[in-house]
Amino acid sequence: MKTYIKNAWICDGSGAKIYHGGILFDEQKILALYRGEPEQSVDADRTIDAAGKWVTPGFVDIHRHCDALPFRGTSYGDAMLRQGITTTVVGNCGISLTPAPADEKEAAGMYRYYEAVLGPVDERLSVRPKTFTDYMKALEQHTLPVHTAAMIGTGAVRISVKGFSDTPYTQEELDQARERIEEAMKEGAPGVSLGIMYLPECYSHIDEFAYILEPVGRYGRVITTHIRGEGDSLVKSVQEVIEIASKAGCALEISHFKSCGMKNWGREIYRAIGLIEEARSRGMDVTCDFYPYDGGSTALTTMLPPDFVAGDLDKALLHLGEEKSVEKLRLSLEQEHPGWDNYAISLGWDRILISGVTCPEYRKMLGLNMEEAARQYGYRDAVALAAEMMHREDGRTAIINLSMSQDDIDEIAKLPYSILISDSIYADTDTPHPRLYGAFPKFLREYAAEKKLLSLEEAVHKMTQMPARRMALKGKGLLQEGMDADILIFDPTVFRDNATYQDPARLASGLDTVFLNGQIALREDKVLKYDLGQVIRV
């Protein structure tokens, strides 16, 4: 079937100024674009009059954590399709569903640790693949609401090779880790993600990363990095990943680039930007991405100092049920730790919100910050509450850190090499971070239309062609003859986000139509098809 959209404002995703015209496409590709009204009638089976509306490429979100959702047996496309997201990339922050340890007990430990990000990985899943090859095959056999590409995470790689150990890789383990990354490159992964802040990657050093990432440079792919520290150690952490990329010979994408901790606001982000631009001036391919909120979302276990965990997370969580270990944690969180950001000091427990729990008795605390929850429910302090929650929930508690300055975020948004992401996590909760439901329309509404930090065309560019190019997603992100027919129709004055920190689980609204492969997936905010997505290999 051929579809012709006429009388539209065409925003092609390149950043160029919009123009009035039309677009013709079939159930795969874009066939033609027209400026103004075509001189002859267009041969189409269906004509849509988009008077007053914009037509753009489908949005590309290269940073979501919905790795396990295709195997959970429930539809999950509404949050993405209602935002206009037609393509996503999973396997971010060093966290991927595979590779998993061969030993079932060790695999269960990895899944439990990742639950605050990926959601439950248990008997509810139709399949639990162990290798990246098996993961890609399983994706192709399951229904996908949007096009999906997958990276492999070096955190999962390390756990699969040596568990949560804090010891250095042996040469044999380095070779095994490199082999797993080589496998992902052969299977079409667009890149490899690092999560250096997280256990057990925080125990790895530059030369180890450079060695195991050698295939990424050889295949011409990219590494995306959750850096070691986004607060007091931001500048050193950016230096570290630039050096890793340089030694591995690959492109670098700094994930959810930000400066955390109030004393760092308005200062450290400029020093970090300076490092990126100096590397770019030397010819390095370095870019960054961001989400349009002043709070991040992660696991409560990120509040545990690495020396407290000492390479054995299960043991550390078990001991948090003992008062002497809680006191040890309290003392540890009262001091700085070189190479690790202590948000208990730089941010404060009153800026850490409880967003996801597994024990029913903690549900009453959802939406409260750790300090007020501890005070309201009779705990000695926030540390005592945090220790109990991590102990009783096996580290699966999810939090939101209100850690950023809006002025810093605005500066990042204006960078010509910054890309919009959502960084959506999928903890099993009714109170997720609002970015899960609203990041893309919020960016258009607040940053472009209202604050005018950039034009709507530039904003669309950061949501379409830029991310598609960064991940080498062929056919995505641009309205051009021969590109894939993933297309949106909407009025930018109507399309908006509705999710807030106080009321986060609210879908975006105002989209007229979403096409995937030239077929209608959504019409007037109602999802019609959840099975049009395809697996992308690069």
XYZ file of C-alpha atoms in Angstrom:
538
model
C 0.000 0.000 0.000
C 1.252 3.478 -0.899
C 0.487 6.361 1.460
C 0.739 10.032 0.575
C 0.803 12.680 3.311
C 0.017 16.076 1.808
C -0.146 19.653 2.997
C 2.402 18.984 5.760
C 5.280 20.842 7.327
C 8.212 18.534 6.594
C 10.928 18.396 9.261
C 13.318 15.878 7.739
C 15.516 15.214 10.789
C 18.667 16.778 9.337
C 18.290 19.997 11.305
C 17.378 21.932 8.152
C 14.476 24.378 8.233
C 11.011 22.901 7.745
C 9.267 23.252 4.424
C 5.704 22.827 3.214
C 5.104 19.759 1.102
C 4.287 16.059 1.049
C 5.775 12.604 1.391
C 4.995 9.335 -0.396
C 5.902 5.923 1.005
C 4.961 2.266 0.867
C 5.059 -0.397 3.590
C 8.834 -0.344 3.714
C 10.499 2.748 2.281
C 10.067 6.435 1.545
C 9.427 6.788 -2.195
C 9.401 10.548 -2.742
C 9.324 13.935 -1.030
C 7.666 17.038 -2.503
C 8.215 20.717 -1.823
C 4.893 22.473 -2.157
C 2.096 20.847 -4.110
C 3.247 18.376 -6.809
C 2.475 19.392 -10.377
C 0.793 16.065 -11.098
C -1.451 13.916 -8.944
C 0.392 11.449 -6.733
C -0.304 7.753 -7.280
C -1.272 6.577 -3.775
C -3.730 4.125 -2.212
C -4.288 6.401 0.776
C -3.947 10.171 1.137
C -3.710 11.906 4.504
C -4.190 15.654 4.794
C -1.773 16.885 7.483
C -2.807 20.533 7.316
C -1.088 22.515 10.061
C 0.872 19.503 11.310
C 4.528 18.494 11.223
C 5.830 15.308 9.634
C 9.128 14.033 11.079
C 11.107 10.804 11.180
C 10.216 8.441 13.997
C 12.231 9.267 17.113
C 15.273 7.152 17.963
C 16.012 6.472 21.652
C 19.468 4.911 21.900
C 19.301 4.455 25.674
C 16.506 2.408 27.222
C 16.707 -0.569 29.565
C 13.822 -2.665 28.198
C 16.163 -5.603 27.488
C 13.978 -8.205 29.216
C 10.520 -6.892 28.303
C 10.131 -8.767 24.980
C 10.229 -12.017 26.954
C 7.786 -11.011 29.697
C 4.647 -11.811 27.750
C 2.963 -8.421 28.115
C 2.718 -5.501 25.698
C 5.071 -2.669 26.562
C 5.012 -0.343 23.581
C 2.652 2.378 24.809
C 5.283 4.405 26.677
C 7.474 4.528 23.572
C 4.914 4.822 20.788
C 2.952 7.542 22.608
C 6.212 9.568 22.587
C 6.864 8.906 18.912
C 9.758 6.534 19.576
C 9.974 4.024 16.737
C 13.518 2.717 17.315
C 15.432 1.961 20.498
C 18.777 0.539 21.607
C 19.077 -1.658 24.704
C 22.064 -3.023 26.615
C 23.187 0.279 28.136
C 25.306 1.277 31.156
C 27.289 -1.979 31.093
C 24.008 -3.741 31.924
C 22.722 -6.330 29.476
C 20.695 -9.490 29.844
C 23.583 -11.433 28.320
C 26.194 -12.775 28.551
C 25.125 -14.470 31.779
C 27.160 -16.816 33.950
C 26.778 -20.485 33.089
C 26.241 -21.276 36.775
C 22.557 -20.714 37.616
C 23.272 -19.374 41.106
C 25.724 -16.813 39.756
C 23.298 -15.900 36.958
C 20.540 -15.371 39.523
C 22.857 -13.027 41.419
C 23.430 -10.964 38.283
C 19.705 -10.799 37.492
C 18.916 -9.779 41.064
C 21.524 -7.005 40.971
C 20.137 -5.705 37.660
C 16.476 -5.916 38.705
C 16.273 -2.258 39.755
C 17.177 -1.362 36.154
C 15.920 -4.199 33.921
C 13.017 -5.321 36.074
C 12.520 -8.918 37.255
C 14.393 -11.590 35.321
C 12.687 -14.703 36.630
C 10.256 -17.483 35.761
C 7.888 -14.929 34.221
C 10.197 -14.625 31.239
C 9.529 -16.927 28.294
C 13.262 -17.314 27.752
C 16.467 -16.406 29.580
C 19.251 -16.499 26.991
C 22.820 -16.949 28.212
C 24.837 -15.736 25.218
C 24.509 -12.621 23.085
C 23.909 -14.790 20.026
C 21.011 -16.500 21.772
C 19.651 -13.131 22.911
C 19.518 -11.797 19.354
C 17.855 -14.975 18.097
C 15.298 -14.787 20.897
C 14.527 -11.132 20.058
C 13.826 -12.111 16.461
C 11.350 -14.741 17.621
C 9.363 -12.394 19.863
C 6.950 -9.537 19.182
C 8.510 -6.079 19.260
C 6.479 -2.840 19.347
C 9.411 -0.766 18.009
C 12.591 -1.490 16.087
C 15.269 -2.721 18.503
C 19.056 -2.917 18.415
C 21.072 -4.382 21.274
C 24.493 -3.705 22.731
C 26.457 -5.924 25.067
C 27.412 -4.532 28.482
C 30.901 -4.919 29.917
C 29.399 -5.302 33.392
C 27.537 -8.417 32.289
C 30.669 -9.549 30.453
C 32.752 -9.251 33.615
C 30.160 -10.984 35.796
C 29.910 -13.829 33.274
C 33.688 -14.292 33.408
C 34.555 -13.680 37.073
C 31.438 -12.840 39.056
C 31.493 -9.822 41.369
C 35.136 -10.341 42.338
C 37.210 -7.247 43.063
C 40.405 -8.879 41.785
C 41.982 -7.902 38.445
C 41.275 -9.937 35.320
C 43.735 -12.728 34.662
C 45.027 -12.991 31.091
C 42.732 -15.955 30.499
C 39.747 -13.953 31.780
C 40.693 -10.963 29.606
C 40.713 -13.226 26.560
C 37.326 -14.684 27.511
C 35.860 -11.182 27.950
C 37.252 -10.071 24.593
C 35.763 -13.163 22.926
C 32.308 -12.294 24.254
C 32.611 -8.773 22.853
C 33.863 -10.139 19.531
C 30.766 -12.350 19.410
C 28.497 -9.319 19.885
C 30.271 -7.449 17.086
C 29.756 -10.399 14.736
C 26.078 -10.544 15.712
C 25.510 -6.924 14.701
C 25.653 -5.036 17.996
C 26.005 -1.309 17.235
C 28.385 -0.924 20.144
C 29.421 -1.948 23.633
C 28.304 -0.195 26.803
C 30.358 0.394 29.926
C 28.998 1.023 33.419
C 32.151 1.928 35.315
C 30.230 3.334 38.275
C 28.564 -0.028 38.904
C 29.798 -3.203 40.548
C 31.881 -5.044 39.479
C 33.170 -2.762 36.691
C 34.318 -0.219 39.231
C 37.180 -2.630 39.969
C 38.456 -2.537 36.365
C 41.131 -0.135 35.077
C 41.899 1.552 31.775
C 44.206 -1.085 30.294
C 41.741 -3.894 31.039
C 38.961 -2.014 29.283
C 41.193 -1.162 26.328
C 42.167 -4.807 25.908
C 38.700 -6.318 25.961
C 37.278 -3.512 23.767
C 39.774 -4.034 20.944
C 37.112 -5.647 18.697
C 34.968 -2.498 18.932
C 37.644 -0.378 17.304
C 38.400 -3.057 14.709
C 34.723 -3.239 13.676
C 34.370 0.559 13.651
C 31.693 0.608 16.358
C 31.138 2.837 19.397
C 31.439 2.474 23.161
C 28.830 4.167 25.346
C 29.870 4.830 28.905
C 28.238 5.369 32.246
C 31.372 6.963 33.618
C 32.960 6.188 36.981
C 31.720 9.324 38.680
C 29.290 12.087 37.721
C 29.860 14.216 40.812
C 33.138 15.193 42.451
C 35.100 12.907 40.109
C 33.362 13.977 36.879
C 36.426 15.499 35.216
C 38.720 12.576 36.058
C 36.032 10.153 34.919
C 35.682 11.874 31.538
C 39.470 11.789 31.175
C 39.380 8.072 31.921
C 36.845 7.142 29.236
C 38.533 9.324 26.640
C 41.744 7.421 27.321
C 39.937 4.068 27.123
C 38.437 4.989 23.736
C 41.788 6.264 22.501
C 43.579 3.062 23.459
C 40.809 0.850 22.070
C 40.704 2.889 18.862
C 36.943 3.385 18.889
C 34.313 6.122 18.984
C 33.030 7.285 22.369
C 29.541 8.276 23.528
C 29.373 9.575 27.118
C 26.023 8.425 28.462
C 23.620 10.741 30.324
C 26.307 13.435 30.591
C 25.754 15.539 33.709
C 27.306 17.095 36.784
C 25.926 15.869 40.107
C 26.229 17.402 43.556
C 25.332 20.978 44.401
C 28.876 22.172 45.004
C 29.788 21.084 41.466
C 26.956 22.883 39.672
C 27.878 25.619 37.225
C 31.554 24.660 37.247
C 32.559 21.057 36.654
C 30.379 20.572 33.578
C 32.366 23.262 31.754
C 35.655 21.571 32.617
C 34.283 18.248 31.365
C 33.007 19.850 28.151
C 36.473 21.300 27.673
C 37.977 17.805 27.795
C 35.503 16.512 25.222
C 36.161 19.390 22.875
C 39.917 19.059 23.239
C 39.628 15.366 22.294
C 37.405 16.252 19.346
C 39.957 18.843 18.183
C 42.536 16.031 18.097
C 40.285 14.080 15.742
C 38.665 11.752 18.269
C 35.037 10.830 17.696
C 33.566 11.845 21.066
C 29.929 12.790 21.679
C 27.505 12.718 24.602
C 23.832 12.317 25.379
C 21.453 13.609 28.037
C 17.886 13.404 29.312
C 15.769 16.522 29.981
C 15.276 16.107 33.746
C 17.200 17.236 36.827
C 17.015 13.818 38.479
C 18.541 10.457 37.606
C 17.254 6.974 38.307
C 19.253 3.973 39.458
C 19.563 1.277 42.133
C 19.904 2.033 45.838
C 22.976 -0.245 45.863
C 24.902 2.545 44.096
C 25.088 4.124 47.563
C 27.348 1.287 48.748
C 31.059 2.226 48.683
C 33.111 -0.329 46.672
C 35.375 -1.032 49.660
C 32.300 -1.869 51.751
C 31.190 -4.410 49.151
C 34.748 -5.734 48.755
C 33.902 -7.814 45.689
C 31.042 -9.794 47.241
C 27.693 -8.044 46.883
C 25.615 -10.934 48.256
C 27.725 -11.031 51.406
C 27.533 -7.264 51.820
C 23.741 -7.289 51.470
C 23.472 -10.157 53.938
C 25.577 -8.326 56.528
C 23.423 -5.203 56.237
C 20.993 -7.086 58.460
C 23.524 -6.752 61.309
C 23.820 -3.556 63.334
C 27.626 -3.612 63.313
C 27.627 -3.624 59.503
C 25.070 -0.816 59.397
C 27.357 1.213 61.646
C 30.306 0.366 59.399
C 28.304 1.625 56.400
C 27.284 4.766 58.288
C 30.923 5.593 59.076
C 31.973 4.826 55.492
C 29.316 7.174 54.108
C 30.582 9.996 56.333
C 33.861 10.197 54.422
C 35.052 10.757 50.864
C 36.301 7.812 48.801
C 38.867 8.442 46.035
C 37.432 7.497 42.624
C 33.880 7.003 43.951
C 31.152 9.608 44.321
C 29.601 9.600 47.771
C 26.142 11.061 47.163
C 25.352 10.850 50.873
C 27.775 13.784 51.207
C 27.669 15.560 47.832
C 23.901 15.326 47.435
C 22.270 14.339 50.718
C 19.622 11.731 51.534
C 16.884 14.357 51.276
C 17.411 14.476 47.487
C 17.150 10.708 47.008
C 13.576 9.547 46.300
C 12.331 5.979 46.770
C 10.923 4.967 43.377
C 10.766 1.164 43.297
C 10.384 -1.501 46.000
C 9.662 -5.219 46.142
C 8.482 -5.647 49.757
C 4.820 -4.606 50.263
C 5.564 -2.870 53.572
C 7.791 -0.327 51.806
C 5.136 0.722 49.279
C 3.943 3.425 51.679
C 7.364 5.062 51.215
C 7.182 5.372 47.432
C 7.722 8.956 46.337
C 9.254 10.011 49.675
C 12.898 10.943 50.012
C 15.057 8.701 52.168
C 15.377 11.235 54.966
C 11.666 11.952 55.354
C 10.782 8.243 55.027
C 13.226 7.379 57.807
C 11.862 10.143 60.034
C 8.202 9.391 59.277
C 8.503 5.663 59.942
C 10.747 5.656 62.996
C 14.235 4.791 61.723
C 17.364 6.149 63.369
C 18.399 7.833 60.116
C 18.376 7.380 56.335
C 21.357 5.023 56.493
C 19.459 2.648 58.777
C 16.490 2.645 56.386
C 18.668 2.237 53.293
C 20.573 -0.654 54.889
C 17.353 -2.434 55.872
C 15.830 -1.977 52.410
C 18.914 -3.255 50.594
C 19.130 -6.218 52.971
C 15.461 -7.194 52.805
C 15.051 -6.513 49.075
C 18.332 -8.130 48.008
C 19.514 -4.854 46.526
C 16.526 -4.433 44.196
C 15.308 -1.061 45.513
C 15.181 1.710 42.859
C 15.788 5.397 43.571
C 15.684 8.796 41.868
C 18.564 11.179 42.601
C 17.634 14.859 42.319
C 21.242 15.583 41.551
C 21.494 18.108 38.716
C 21.294 21.817 37.985
C 18.874 22.883 35.260
C 21.406 25.438 34.002
C 23.963 22.654 33.485
C 21.405 20.545 31.616
C 20.591 23.506 29.373
C 24.264 23.906 28.479
C 24.532 20.239 27.529
C 21.322 20.398 25.482
C 22.790 23.232 23.373
C 26.003 21.376 22.499
C 26.086 20.607 18.763
C 27.195 17.020 19.480
C 24.709 16.126 22.267
C 21.911 13.615 21.654
C 18.611 13.235 23.483
C 17.917 9.958 25.331
C 15.409 8.806 27.919
C 17.565 6.392 29.981
C 14.314 4.655 30.926
C 14.642 1.938 33.528
C 12.055 -0.765 34.110
C 11.968 -1.538 37.806
C 8.697 -3.214 38.774
C 7.032 -0.142 40.279
C 4.033 2.170 39.949
C 6.265 5.221 40.500
C 8.985 5.135 37.840
C 11.073 8.073 36.720
C 8.845 10.277 34.515
C 11.410 10.051 31.680
C 10.033 6.582 30.943
C 6.838 8.243 29.702
C 7.773 11.767 28.688
C 11.410 12.484 27.772
C 10.923 13.115 24.044
C 7.850 15.391 24.024
C 9.214 17.178 27.107
C 12.364 18.084 25.194
C 10.369 19.481 22.282
C 7.948 21.347 24.522
C 10.176 22.738 27.245
C 13.621 23.094 25.716
C 12.669 24.111 22.169
C 9.164 25.607 22.084
C 9.113 27.270 25.521
C 12.693 28.120 26.499
C 13.910 28.342 22.897
C 17.344 26.939 23.757
C 17.329 25.556 20.228
C 14.918 25.461 17.320
C 12.319 22.745 16.918
C 14.233 21.549 13.848
C 17.449 21.240 15.907
C 15.567 19.426 18.655
C 14.130 16.926 16.163
C 17.655 16.444 14.753
C 18.899 15.411 18.225
C 16.045 12.858 18.390
C 16.341 11.375 14.884
C 19.312 11.616 12.539
C 21.931 12.217 15.226
C 21.176 9.110 17.329
C 20.584 6.968 14.228
C 23.968 7.959 12.817
C 25.694 7.469 16.175
C 24.573 3.863 16.292
C 24.892 3.290 12.506
C 21.193 2.399 12.295
C 20.808 2.198 8.555
C 17.590 3.635 7.153
C 16.585 5.398 10.370
C 16.309 9.002 11.471
C 15.852 10.900 8.202
C 13.026 11.666 5.774
C 14.732 10.949 2.491
C 13.988 8.806 -0.526
C 15.055 5.222 0.181
C 14.979 5.553 3.987
C 12.669 3.422 6.133
C 9.069 4.625 6.401
C 9.095 5.289 10.160
C 7.157 8.542 10.233
C 5.300 10.781 12.704
C 2.492 13.277 12.203
C 1.796 15.745 15.017
C 1.062 19.334 15.918
C 4.017 20.525 18.056
C 1.712 22.862 19.977
C -0.454 19.901 21.049
C 2.051 17.041 21.445
C 3.198 17.017 25.082
C 4.499 15.081 28.067
C 2.247 14.572 31.097
C 4.480 12.636 33.511
C 5.927 14.402 36.575
C 7.899 13.287 39.626
C 4.680 13.489 41.641
C 2.565 11.664 39.038
C 5.077 9.803 36.846
C 3.102 7.013 35.165
C 1.234 9.260 32.718
C 1.503 8.690 29.001
C 2.357 11.456 26.555
C -0.471 12.815 24.432
C -1.146 14.688 21.210
C 0.401 12.433 18.566
C -1.706 12.215 15.454
C -0.139 9.199 13.715
C 2.880 6.918 14.053
C 3.992 4.787 11.113
C 6.412 1.879 11.428
C 7.515 0.490 8.079
C 4.728 2.497 6.456
C 2.043 0.857 8.584
C -0.005 2.683 11.198
C 1.077 1.708 14.702
C -0.704 4.560 16.505
C -3.563 6.839 15.596
C -4.798 9.729 17.769
C -3.014 8.483 20.885
C -4.315 4.934 20.523
C -1.804 2.170 19.804
C -3.228 -0.065 17.079
C -0.340 -2.488 16.524
C 2.337 -3.776 18.880
C 4.067 -6.117 16.445
C 5.647 -3.925 13.763
C 9.108 -3.653 15.297
C 12.104 -5.435 13.804
C 15.503 -6.432 15.183
C 18.293 -4.221 13.876
C 21.790 -5.546 13.221
C 24.489 -3.202 11.992
